[in-house]
mmCIF file of C-alpha atoms and ligand atoms in Angstrom:
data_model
loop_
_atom_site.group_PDB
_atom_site.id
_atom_site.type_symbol
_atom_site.label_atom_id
_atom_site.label_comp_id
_atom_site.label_asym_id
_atom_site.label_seq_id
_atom_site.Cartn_x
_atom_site.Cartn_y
_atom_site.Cartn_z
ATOM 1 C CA UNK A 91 -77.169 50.322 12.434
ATOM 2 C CA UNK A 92 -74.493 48.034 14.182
ATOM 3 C CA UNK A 93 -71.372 47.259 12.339
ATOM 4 C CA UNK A 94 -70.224 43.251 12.149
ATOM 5 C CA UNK A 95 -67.724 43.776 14.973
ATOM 6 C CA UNK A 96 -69.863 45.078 17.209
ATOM 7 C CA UNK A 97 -69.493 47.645 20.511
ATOM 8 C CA UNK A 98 -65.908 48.360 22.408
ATOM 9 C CA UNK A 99 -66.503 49.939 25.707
ATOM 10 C CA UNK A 100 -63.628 52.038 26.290
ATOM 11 C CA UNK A 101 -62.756 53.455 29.646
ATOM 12 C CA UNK A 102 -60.544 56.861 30.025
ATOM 13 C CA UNK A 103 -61.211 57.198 26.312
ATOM 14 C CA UNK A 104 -60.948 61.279 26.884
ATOM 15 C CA UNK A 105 -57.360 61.284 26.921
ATOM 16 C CA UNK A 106 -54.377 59.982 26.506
ATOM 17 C CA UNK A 107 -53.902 55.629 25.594
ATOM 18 C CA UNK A 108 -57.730 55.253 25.601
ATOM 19 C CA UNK A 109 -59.069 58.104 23.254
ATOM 20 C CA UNK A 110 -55.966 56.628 20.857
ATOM 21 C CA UNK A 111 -57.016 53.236 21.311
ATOM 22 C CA UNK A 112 -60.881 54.085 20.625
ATOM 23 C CA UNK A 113 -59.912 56.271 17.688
ATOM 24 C CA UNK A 114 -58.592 53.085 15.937
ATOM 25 C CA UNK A 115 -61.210 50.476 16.896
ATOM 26 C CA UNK A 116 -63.532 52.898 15.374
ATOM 27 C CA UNK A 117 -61.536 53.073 12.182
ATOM 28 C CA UNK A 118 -61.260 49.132 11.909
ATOM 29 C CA UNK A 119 -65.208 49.553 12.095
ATOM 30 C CA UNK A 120 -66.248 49.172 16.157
ATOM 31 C CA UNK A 121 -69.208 50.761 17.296
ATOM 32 C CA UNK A 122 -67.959 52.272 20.645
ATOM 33 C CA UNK A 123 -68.618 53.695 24.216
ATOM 34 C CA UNK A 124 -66.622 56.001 25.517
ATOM 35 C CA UNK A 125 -66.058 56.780 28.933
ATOM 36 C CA UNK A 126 -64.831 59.189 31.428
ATOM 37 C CA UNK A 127 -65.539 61.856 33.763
ATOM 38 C CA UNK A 128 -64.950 65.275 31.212
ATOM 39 C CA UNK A 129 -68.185 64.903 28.668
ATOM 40 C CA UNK A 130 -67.021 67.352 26.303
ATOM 41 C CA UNK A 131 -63.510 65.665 25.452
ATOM 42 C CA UNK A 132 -65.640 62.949 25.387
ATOM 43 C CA UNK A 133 -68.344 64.403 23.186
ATOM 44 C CA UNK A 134 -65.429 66.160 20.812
ATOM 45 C CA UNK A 135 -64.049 63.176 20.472
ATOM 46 C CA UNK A 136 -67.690 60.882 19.683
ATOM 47 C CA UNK A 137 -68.265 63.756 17.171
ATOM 48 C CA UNK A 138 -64.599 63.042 15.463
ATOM 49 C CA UNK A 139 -64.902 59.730 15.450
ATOM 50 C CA UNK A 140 -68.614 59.754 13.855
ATOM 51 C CA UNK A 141 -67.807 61.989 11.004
ATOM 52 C CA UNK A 142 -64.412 59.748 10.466
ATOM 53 C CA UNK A 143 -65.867 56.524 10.489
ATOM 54 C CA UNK A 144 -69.343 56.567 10.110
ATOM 55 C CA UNK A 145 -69.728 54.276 13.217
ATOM 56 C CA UNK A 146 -72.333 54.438 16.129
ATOM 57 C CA UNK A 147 -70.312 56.325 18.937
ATOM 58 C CA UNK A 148 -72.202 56.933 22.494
ATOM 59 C CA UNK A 149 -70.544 58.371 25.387
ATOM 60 C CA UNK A 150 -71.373 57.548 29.104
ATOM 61 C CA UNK A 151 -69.800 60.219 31.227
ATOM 62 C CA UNK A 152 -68.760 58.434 34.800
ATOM 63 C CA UNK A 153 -66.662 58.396 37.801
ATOM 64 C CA UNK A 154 -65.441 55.218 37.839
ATOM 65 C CA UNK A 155 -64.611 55.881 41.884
ATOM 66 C CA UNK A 156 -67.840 55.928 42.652
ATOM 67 C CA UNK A 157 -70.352 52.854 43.509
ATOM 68 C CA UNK A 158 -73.544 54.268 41.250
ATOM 69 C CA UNK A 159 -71.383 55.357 38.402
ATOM 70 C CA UNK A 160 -69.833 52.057 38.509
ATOM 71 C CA UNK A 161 -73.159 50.173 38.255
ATOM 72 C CA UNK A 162 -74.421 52.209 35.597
ATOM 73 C CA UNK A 163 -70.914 51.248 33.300
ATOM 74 C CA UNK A 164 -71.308 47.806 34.484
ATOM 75 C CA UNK A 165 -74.762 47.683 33.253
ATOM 76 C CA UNK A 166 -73.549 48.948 29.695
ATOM 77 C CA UNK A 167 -70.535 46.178 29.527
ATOM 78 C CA UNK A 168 -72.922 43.286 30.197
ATOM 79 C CA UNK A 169 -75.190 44.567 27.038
ATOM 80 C CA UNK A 170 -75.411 42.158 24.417
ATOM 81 C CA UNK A 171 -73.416 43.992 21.883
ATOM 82 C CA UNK A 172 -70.274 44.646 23.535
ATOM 83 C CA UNK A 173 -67.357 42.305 21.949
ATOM 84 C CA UNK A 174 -64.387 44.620 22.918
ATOM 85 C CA UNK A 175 -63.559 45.794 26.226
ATOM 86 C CA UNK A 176 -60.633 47.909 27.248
ATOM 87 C CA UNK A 177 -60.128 48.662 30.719
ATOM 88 C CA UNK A 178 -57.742 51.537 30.314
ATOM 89 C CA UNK A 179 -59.158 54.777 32.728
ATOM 90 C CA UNK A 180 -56.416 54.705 35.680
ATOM 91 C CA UNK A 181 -54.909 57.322 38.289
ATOM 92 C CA UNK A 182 -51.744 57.099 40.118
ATOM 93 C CA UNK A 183 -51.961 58.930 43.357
ATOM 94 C CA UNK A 184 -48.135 58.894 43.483
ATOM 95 C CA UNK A 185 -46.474 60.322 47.379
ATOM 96 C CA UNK A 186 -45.382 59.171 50.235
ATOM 97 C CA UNK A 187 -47.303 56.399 51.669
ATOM 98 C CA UNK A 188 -47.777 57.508 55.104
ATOM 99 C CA UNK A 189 -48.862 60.649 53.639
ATOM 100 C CA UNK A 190 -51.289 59.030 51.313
ATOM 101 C CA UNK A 191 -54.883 60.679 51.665
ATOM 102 C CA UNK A 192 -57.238 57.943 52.542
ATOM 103 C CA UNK A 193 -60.151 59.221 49.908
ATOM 104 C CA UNK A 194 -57.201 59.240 47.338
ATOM 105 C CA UNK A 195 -56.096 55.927 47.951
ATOM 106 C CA UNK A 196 -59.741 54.503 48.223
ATOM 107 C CA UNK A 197 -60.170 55.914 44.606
ATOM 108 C CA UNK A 198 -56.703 54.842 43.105
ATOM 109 C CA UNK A 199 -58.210 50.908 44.458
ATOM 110 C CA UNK A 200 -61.763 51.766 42.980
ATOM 111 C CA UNK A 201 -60.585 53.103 39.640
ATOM 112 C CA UNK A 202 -57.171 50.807 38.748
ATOM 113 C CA UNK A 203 -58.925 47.585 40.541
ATOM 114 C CA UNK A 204 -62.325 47.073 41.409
ATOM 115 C CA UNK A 205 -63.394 49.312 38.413
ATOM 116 C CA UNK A 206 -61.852 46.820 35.794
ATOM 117 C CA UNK A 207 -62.663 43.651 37.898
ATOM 118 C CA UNK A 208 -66.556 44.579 37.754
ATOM 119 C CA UNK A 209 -66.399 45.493 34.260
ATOM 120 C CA UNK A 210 -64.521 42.310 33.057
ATOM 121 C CA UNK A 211 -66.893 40.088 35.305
ATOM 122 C CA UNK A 212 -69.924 42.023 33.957
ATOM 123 C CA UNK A 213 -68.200 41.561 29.688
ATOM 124 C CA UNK A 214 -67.134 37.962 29.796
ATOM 125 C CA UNK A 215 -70.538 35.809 30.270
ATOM 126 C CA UNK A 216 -72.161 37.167 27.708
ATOM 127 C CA UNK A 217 -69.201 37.140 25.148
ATOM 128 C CA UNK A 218 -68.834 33.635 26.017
ATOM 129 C CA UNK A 219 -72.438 32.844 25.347
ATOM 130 C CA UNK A 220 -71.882 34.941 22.027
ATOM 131 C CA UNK A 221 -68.746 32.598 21.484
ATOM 132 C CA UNK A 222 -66.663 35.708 20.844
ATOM 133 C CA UNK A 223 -64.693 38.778 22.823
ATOM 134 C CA UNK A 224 -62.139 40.192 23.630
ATOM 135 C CA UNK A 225 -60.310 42.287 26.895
ATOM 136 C CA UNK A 226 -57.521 44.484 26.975
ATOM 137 C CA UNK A 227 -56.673 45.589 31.117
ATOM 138 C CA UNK A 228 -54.248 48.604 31.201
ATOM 139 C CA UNK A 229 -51.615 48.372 33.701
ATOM 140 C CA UNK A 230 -48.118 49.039 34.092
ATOM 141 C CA UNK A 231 -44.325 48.326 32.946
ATOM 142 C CA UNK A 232 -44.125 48.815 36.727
ATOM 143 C CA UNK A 233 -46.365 46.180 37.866
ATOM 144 C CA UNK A 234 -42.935 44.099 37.211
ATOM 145 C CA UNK A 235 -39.627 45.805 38.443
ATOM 146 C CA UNK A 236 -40.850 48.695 39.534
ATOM 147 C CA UNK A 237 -39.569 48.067 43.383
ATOM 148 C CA UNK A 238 -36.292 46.631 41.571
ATOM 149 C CA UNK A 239 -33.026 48.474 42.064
ATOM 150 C CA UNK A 240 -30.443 49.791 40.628
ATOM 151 C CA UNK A 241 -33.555 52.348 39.835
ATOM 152 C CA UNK A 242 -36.693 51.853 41.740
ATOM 153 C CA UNK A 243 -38.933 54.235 41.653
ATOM 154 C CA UNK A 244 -40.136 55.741 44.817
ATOM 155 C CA UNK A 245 -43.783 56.681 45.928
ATOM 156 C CA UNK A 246 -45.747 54.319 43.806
ATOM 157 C CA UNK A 247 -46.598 51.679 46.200
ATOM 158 C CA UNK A 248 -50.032 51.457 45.906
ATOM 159 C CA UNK A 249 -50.362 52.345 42.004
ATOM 160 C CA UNK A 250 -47.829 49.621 41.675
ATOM 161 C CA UNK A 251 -49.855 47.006 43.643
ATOM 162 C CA UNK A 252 -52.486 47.894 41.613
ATOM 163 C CA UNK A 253 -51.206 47.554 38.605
ATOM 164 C CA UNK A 254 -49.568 44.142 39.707
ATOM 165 C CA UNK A 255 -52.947 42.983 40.577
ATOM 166 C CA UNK A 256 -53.945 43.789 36.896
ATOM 167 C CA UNK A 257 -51.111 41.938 35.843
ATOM 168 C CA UNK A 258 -52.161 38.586 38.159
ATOM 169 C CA UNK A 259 -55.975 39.067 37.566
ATOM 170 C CA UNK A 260 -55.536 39.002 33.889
ATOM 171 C CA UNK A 261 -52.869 36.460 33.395
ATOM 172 C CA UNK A 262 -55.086 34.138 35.946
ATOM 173 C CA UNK A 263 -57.972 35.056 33.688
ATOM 174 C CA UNK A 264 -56.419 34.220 30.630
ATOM 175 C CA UNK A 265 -55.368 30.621 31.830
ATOM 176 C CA UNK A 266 -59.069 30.027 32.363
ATOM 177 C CA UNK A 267 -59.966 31.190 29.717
ATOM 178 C CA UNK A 268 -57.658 29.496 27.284
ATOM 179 C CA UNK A 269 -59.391 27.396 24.958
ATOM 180 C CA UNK A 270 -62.884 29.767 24.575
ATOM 181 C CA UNK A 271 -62.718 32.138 21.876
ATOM 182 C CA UNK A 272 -62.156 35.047 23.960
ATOM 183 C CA UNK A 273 -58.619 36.950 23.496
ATOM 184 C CA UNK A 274 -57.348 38.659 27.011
ATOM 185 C CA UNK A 275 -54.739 40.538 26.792
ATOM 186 C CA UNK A 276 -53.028 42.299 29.895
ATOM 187 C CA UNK A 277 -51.211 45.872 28.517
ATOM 188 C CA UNK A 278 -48.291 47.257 29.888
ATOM 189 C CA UNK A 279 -46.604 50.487 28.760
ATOM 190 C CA UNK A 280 -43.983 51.840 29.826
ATOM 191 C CA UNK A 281 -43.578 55.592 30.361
ATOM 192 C CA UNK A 282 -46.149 57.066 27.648
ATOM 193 C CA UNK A 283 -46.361 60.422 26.129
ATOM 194 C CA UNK A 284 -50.276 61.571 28.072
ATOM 195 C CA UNK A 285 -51.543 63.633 30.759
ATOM 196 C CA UNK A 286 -51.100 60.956 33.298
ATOM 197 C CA UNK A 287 -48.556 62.455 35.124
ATOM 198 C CA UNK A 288 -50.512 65.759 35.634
ATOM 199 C CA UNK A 289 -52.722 65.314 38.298
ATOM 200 C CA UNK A 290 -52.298 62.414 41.356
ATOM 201 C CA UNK A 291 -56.164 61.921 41.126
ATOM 202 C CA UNK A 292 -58.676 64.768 40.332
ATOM 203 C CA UNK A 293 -56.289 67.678 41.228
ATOM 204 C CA UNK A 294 -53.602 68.782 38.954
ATOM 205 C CA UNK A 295 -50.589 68.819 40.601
ATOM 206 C CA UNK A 296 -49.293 72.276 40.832
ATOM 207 C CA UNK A 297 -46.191 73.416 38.292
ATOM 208 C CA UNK A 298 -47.134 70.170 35.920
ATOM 209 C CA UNK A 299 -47.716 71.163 31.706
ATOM 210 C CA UNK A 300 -51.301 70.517 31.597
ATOM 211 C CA UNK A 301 -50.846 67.976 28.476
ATOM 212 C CA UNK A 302 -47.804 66.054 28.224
ATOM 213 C CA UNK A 303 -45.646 64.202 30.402
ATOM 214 C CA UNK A 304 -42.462 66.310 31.296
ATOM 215 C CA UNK A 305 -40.126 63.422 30.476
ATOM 216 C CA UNK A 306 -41.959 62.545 26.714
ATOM 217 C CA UNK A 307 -42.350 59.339 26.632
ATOM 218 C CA UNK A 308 -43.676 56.446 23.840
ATOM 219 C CA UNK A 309 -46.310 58.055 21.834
ATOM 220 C CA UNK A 310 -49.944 56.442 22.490
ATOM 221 C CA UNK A 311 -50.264 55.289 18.722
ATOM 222 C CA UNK A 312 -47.167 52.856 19.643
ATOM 223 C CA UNK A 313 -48.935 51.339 22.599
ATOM 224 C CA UNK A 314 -52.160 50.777 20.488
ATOM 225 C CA UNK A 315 -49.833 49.247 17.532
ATOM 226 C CA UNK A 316 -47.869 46.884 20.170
ATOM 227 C CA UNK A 317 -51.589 46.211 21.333
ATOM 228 C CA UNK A 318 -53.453 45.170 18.354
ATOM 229 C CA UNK A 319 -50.841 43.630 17.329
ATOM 230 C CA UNK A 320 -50.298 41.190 20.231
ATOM 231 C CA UNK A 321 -53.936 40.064 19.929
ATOM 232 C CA UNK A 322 -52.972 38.872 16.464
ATOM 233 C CA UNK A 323 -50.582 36.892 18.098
ATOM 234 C CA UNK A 324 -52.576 35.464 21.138
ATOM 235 C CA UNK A 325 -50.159 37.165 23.741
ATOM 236 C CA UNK A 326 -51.871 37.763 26.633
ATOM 237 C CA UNK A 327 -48.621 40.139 28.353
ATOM 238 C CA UNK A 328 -48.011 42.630 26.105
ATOM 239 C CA UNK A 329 -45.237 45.483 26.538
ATOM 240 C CA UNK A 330 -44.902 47.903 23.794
ATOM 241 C CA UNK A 331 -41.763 48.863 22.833
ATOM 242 C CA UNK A 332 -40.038 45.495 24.851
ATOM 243 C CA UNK A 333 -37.820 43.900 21.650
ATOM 244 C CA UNK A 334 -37.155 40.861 22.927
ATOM 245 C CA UNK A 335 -40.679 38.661 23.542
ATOM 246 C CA UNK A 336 -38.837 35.728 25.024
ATOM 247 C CA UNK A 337 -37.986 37.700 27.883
ATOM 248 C CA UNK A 338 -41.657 37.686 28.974
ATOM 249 C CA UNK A 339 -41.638 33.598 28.221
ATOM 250 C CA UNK A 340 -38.028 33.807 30.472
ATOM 251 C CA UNK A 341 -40.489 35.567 33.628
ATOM 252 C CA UNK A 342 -42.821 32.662 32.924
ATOM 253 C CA UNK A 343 -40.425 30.120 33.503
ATOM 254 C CA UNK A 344 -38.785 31.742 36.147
ATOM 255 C CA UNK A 345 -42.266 32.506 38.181
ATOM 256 C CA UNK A 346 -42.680 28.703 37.702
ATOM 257 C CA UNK A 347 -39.597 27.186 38.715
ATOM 258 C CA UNK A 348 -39.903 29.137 41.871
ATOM 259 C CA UNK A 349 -43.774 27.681 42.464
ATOM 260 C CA UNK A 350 -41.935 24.367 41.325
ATOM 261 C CA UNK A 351 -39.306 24.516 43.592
ATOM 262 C CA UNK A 352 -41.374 25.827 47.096
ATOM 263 C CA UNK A 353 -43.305 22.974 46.559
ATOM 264 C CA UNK A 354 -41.008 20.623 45.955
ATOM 265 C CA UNK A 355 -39.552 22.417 49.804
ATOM 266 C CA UNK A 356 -43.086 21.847 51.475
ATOM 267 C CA UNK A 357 -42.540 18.312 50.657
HETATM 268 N N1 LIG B 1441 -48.775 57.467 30.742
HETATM 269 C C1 LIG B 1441 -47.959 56.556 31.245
HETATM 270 O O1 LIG B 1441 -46.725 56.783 31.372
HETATM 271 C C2 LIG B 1441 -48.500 55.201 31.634
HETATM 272 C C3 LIG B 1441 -47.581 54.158 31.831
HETATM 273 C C4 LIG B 1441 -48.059 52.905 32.193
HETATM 274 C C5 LIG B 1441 -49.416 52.697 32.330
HETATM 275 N N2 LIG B 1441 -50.307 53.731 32.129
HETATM 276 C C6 LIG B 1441 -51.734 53.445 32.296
HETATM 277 O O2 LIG B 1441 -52.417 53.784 31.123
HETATM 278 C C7 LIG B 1441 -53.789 54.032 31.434
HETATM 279 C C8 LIG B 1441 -54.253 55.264 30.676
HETATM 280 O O3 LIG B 1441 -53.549 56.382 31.151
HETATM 281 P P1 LIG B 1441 -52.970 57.520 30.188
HETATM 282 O O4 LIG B 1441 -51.498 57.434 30.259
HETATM 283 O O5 LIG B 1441 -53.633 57.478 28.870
HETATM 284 O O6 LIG B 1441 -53.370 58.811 31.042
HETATM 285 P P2 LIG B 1441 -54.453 59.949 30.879
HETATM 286 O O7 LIG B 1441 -54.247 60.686 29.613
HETATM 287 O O8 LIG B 1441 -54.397 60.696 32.173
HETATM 288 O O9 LIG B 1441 -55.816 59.151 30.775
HETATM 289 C C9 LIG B 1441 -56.467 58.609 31.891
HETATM 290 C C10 LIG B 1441 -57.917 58.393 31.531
HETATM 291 O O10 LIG B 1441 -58.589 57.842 32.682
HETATM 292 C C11 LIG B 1441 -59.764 58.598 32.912
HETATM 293 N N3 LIG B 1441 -60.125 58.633 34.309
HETATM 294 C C12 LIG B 1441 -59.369 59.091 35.350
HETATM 295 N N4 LIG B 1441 -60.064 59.041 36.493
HETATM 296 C C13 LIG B 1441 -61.290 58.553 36.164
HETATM 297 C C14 LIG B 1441 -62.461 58.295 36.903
HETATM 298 N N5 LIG B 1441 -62.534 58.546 38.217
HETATM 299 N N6 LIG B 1441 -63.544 57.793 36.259
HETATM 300 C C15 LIG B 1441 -63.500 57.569 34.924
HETATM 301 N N7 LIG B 1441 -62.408 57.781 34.173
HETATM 302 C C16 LIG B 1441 -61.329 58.284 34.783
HETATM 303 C C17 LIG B 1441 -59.440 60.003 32.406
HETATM 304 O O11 LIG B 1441 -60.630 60.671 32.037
HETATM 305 P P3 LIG B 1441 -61.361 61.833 32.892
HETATM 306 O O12 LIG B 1441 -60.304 62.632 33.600
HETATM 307 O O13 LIG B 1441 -62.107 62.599 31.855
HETATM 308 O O14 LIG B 1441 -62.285 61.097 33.827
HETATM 309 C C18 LIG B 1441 -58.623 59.687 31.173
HETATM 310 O O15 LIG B 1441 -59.473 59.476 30.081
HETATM 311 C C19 LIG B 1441 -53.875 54.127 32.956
HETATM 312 O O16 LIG B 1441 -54.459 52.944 33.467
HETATM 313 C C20 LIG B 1441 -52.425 54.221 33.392
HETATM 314 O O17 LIG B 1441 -52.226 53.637 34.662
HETATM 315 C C21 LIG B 1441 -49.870 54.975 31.774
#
């Protein structure tokens, strides 16, 4: 039986922000899909979650990098019971970018872009015919200064774009959205305590602790609290941990006097 929320379709829900964030949907009473590539963190974790919260829990094991397993998510997110979807699964495929392995980089694009762009285009008709929904899109503290000095951080070019695109695609999204029911909510941790930083893409990389970051970082339940919490509001930027909210109004404004301004120059 289906509870009164309805489904979330979680992706990367075997780890890290997205097995946390799935972990308390299903508590608040969400039905959910989980998926990922590793089935049995995926079935431990549908088995938890059952016995906890008596909810329907299904897992779809996929590689979001590739075209069929792609299809067959998208397929799942357009069903007529999903009301939640969070577009969390992501890779980083940090190095140097001439030394950037094409098939990696093709598969940081597929999974952090075109991956969450499918799914969100495949969710949002049918929530809007349902007159309900909502999206969470994981990306990045770095989609915004990450290039910035006094500290930039090296090697991230193309996670970074990607992430920035989140950032764009959702805010855009949001704006045309505004007035439907639908909440959208772009996410954007900072450095969080998960095995991100392991592996670049499917490979560990060598020397790494096979669970946790090496530098710590904000514990996942903190990201899902800033989360949840920001769709009570109606913020569609969220960054856990970031005290100050009006500094994300202060971007706003300062993204828009800029537009304001170049097109006042054009003139
Ligand atoms: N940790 C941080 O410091 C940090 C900071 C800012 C943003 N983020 C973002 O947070 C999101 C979640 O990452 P996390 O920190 O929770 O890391 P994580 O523990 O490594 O989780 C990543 C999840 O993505 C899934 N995934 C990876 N490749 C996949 C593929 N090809 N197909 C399907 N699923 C795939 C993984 O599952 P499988 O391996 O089982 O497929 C895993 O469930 C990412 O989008 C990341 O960019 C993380």
């Amino acid at each position: 039986m289906s509870t009164p929320h309805g489904t979330a379709l979680v992706t990367g829900a075997s780890s890290g922000i997205g097995a946390a964030y799935a972990q308390r949907l299903a508590a608040a009473g969400w039905d959910t899909v989980l998926v990922a590539r590793r089935a049995q963190r995926l079935d431990d974790l549908a088995q938890r979650l059952r016995e906890a919260t008596g909810t329907t829990v299904e897992t779809l094991v996929a590689d979001l990098s590739d075209p069929g397993d792609l299809a067959r998510v998208t397929r799942r997110a357009a069903g007529d019971d999903i009301g939640f979807l969070l577009n969390n699964a992501g890779i980083n495929g940090y190095g140097p970018f001439g030394e950037l392995e094409e098939d990696l980089m093709t598969k940081v694009l597929g999974i952090n872009v075109l991956a969450v762009t499918a799914l969100t285009r495949a969710a949002v008709p049918g929530m809007l015919a349902r007159g309900r929904g909502t999206v969470v899109n994981v990306a990045s503290l770095l989609a915004f200064a990450g290039a910035l000095p006094p500290h930039p951080l090296p090697e991230r070019a193309v996670y970074g774009g990607t992430k920035g695109y989140v950032v764009t695609f959702t805010r855009t999204l949001a704006a045309e959205l505004a007035g439907t029911p639908l909440r959208i909510q772009v996410l954007c941790p900072g450095l969080t305590a998960t095995e991100f930083h392991r592996s670049r893409g499917d490979q560990p990389v060598p020397g790494r602790d096979p669970s946790v970051h090496e530098d710590g970082g904000m514990p996942v339940d903190r990201v899902v609290d800033a989360s949840l919490a920001a769709l009570d509001a109606g913020e569609v930027v969220c960054v856990p941990g970031l005290g100050d909210r009006a500094l994300v109004d202060d971007l706003a404004r300062a993204e828009l006097a800029i537009r304001t301004a170049a097109r006042r120059g054009g003139d």
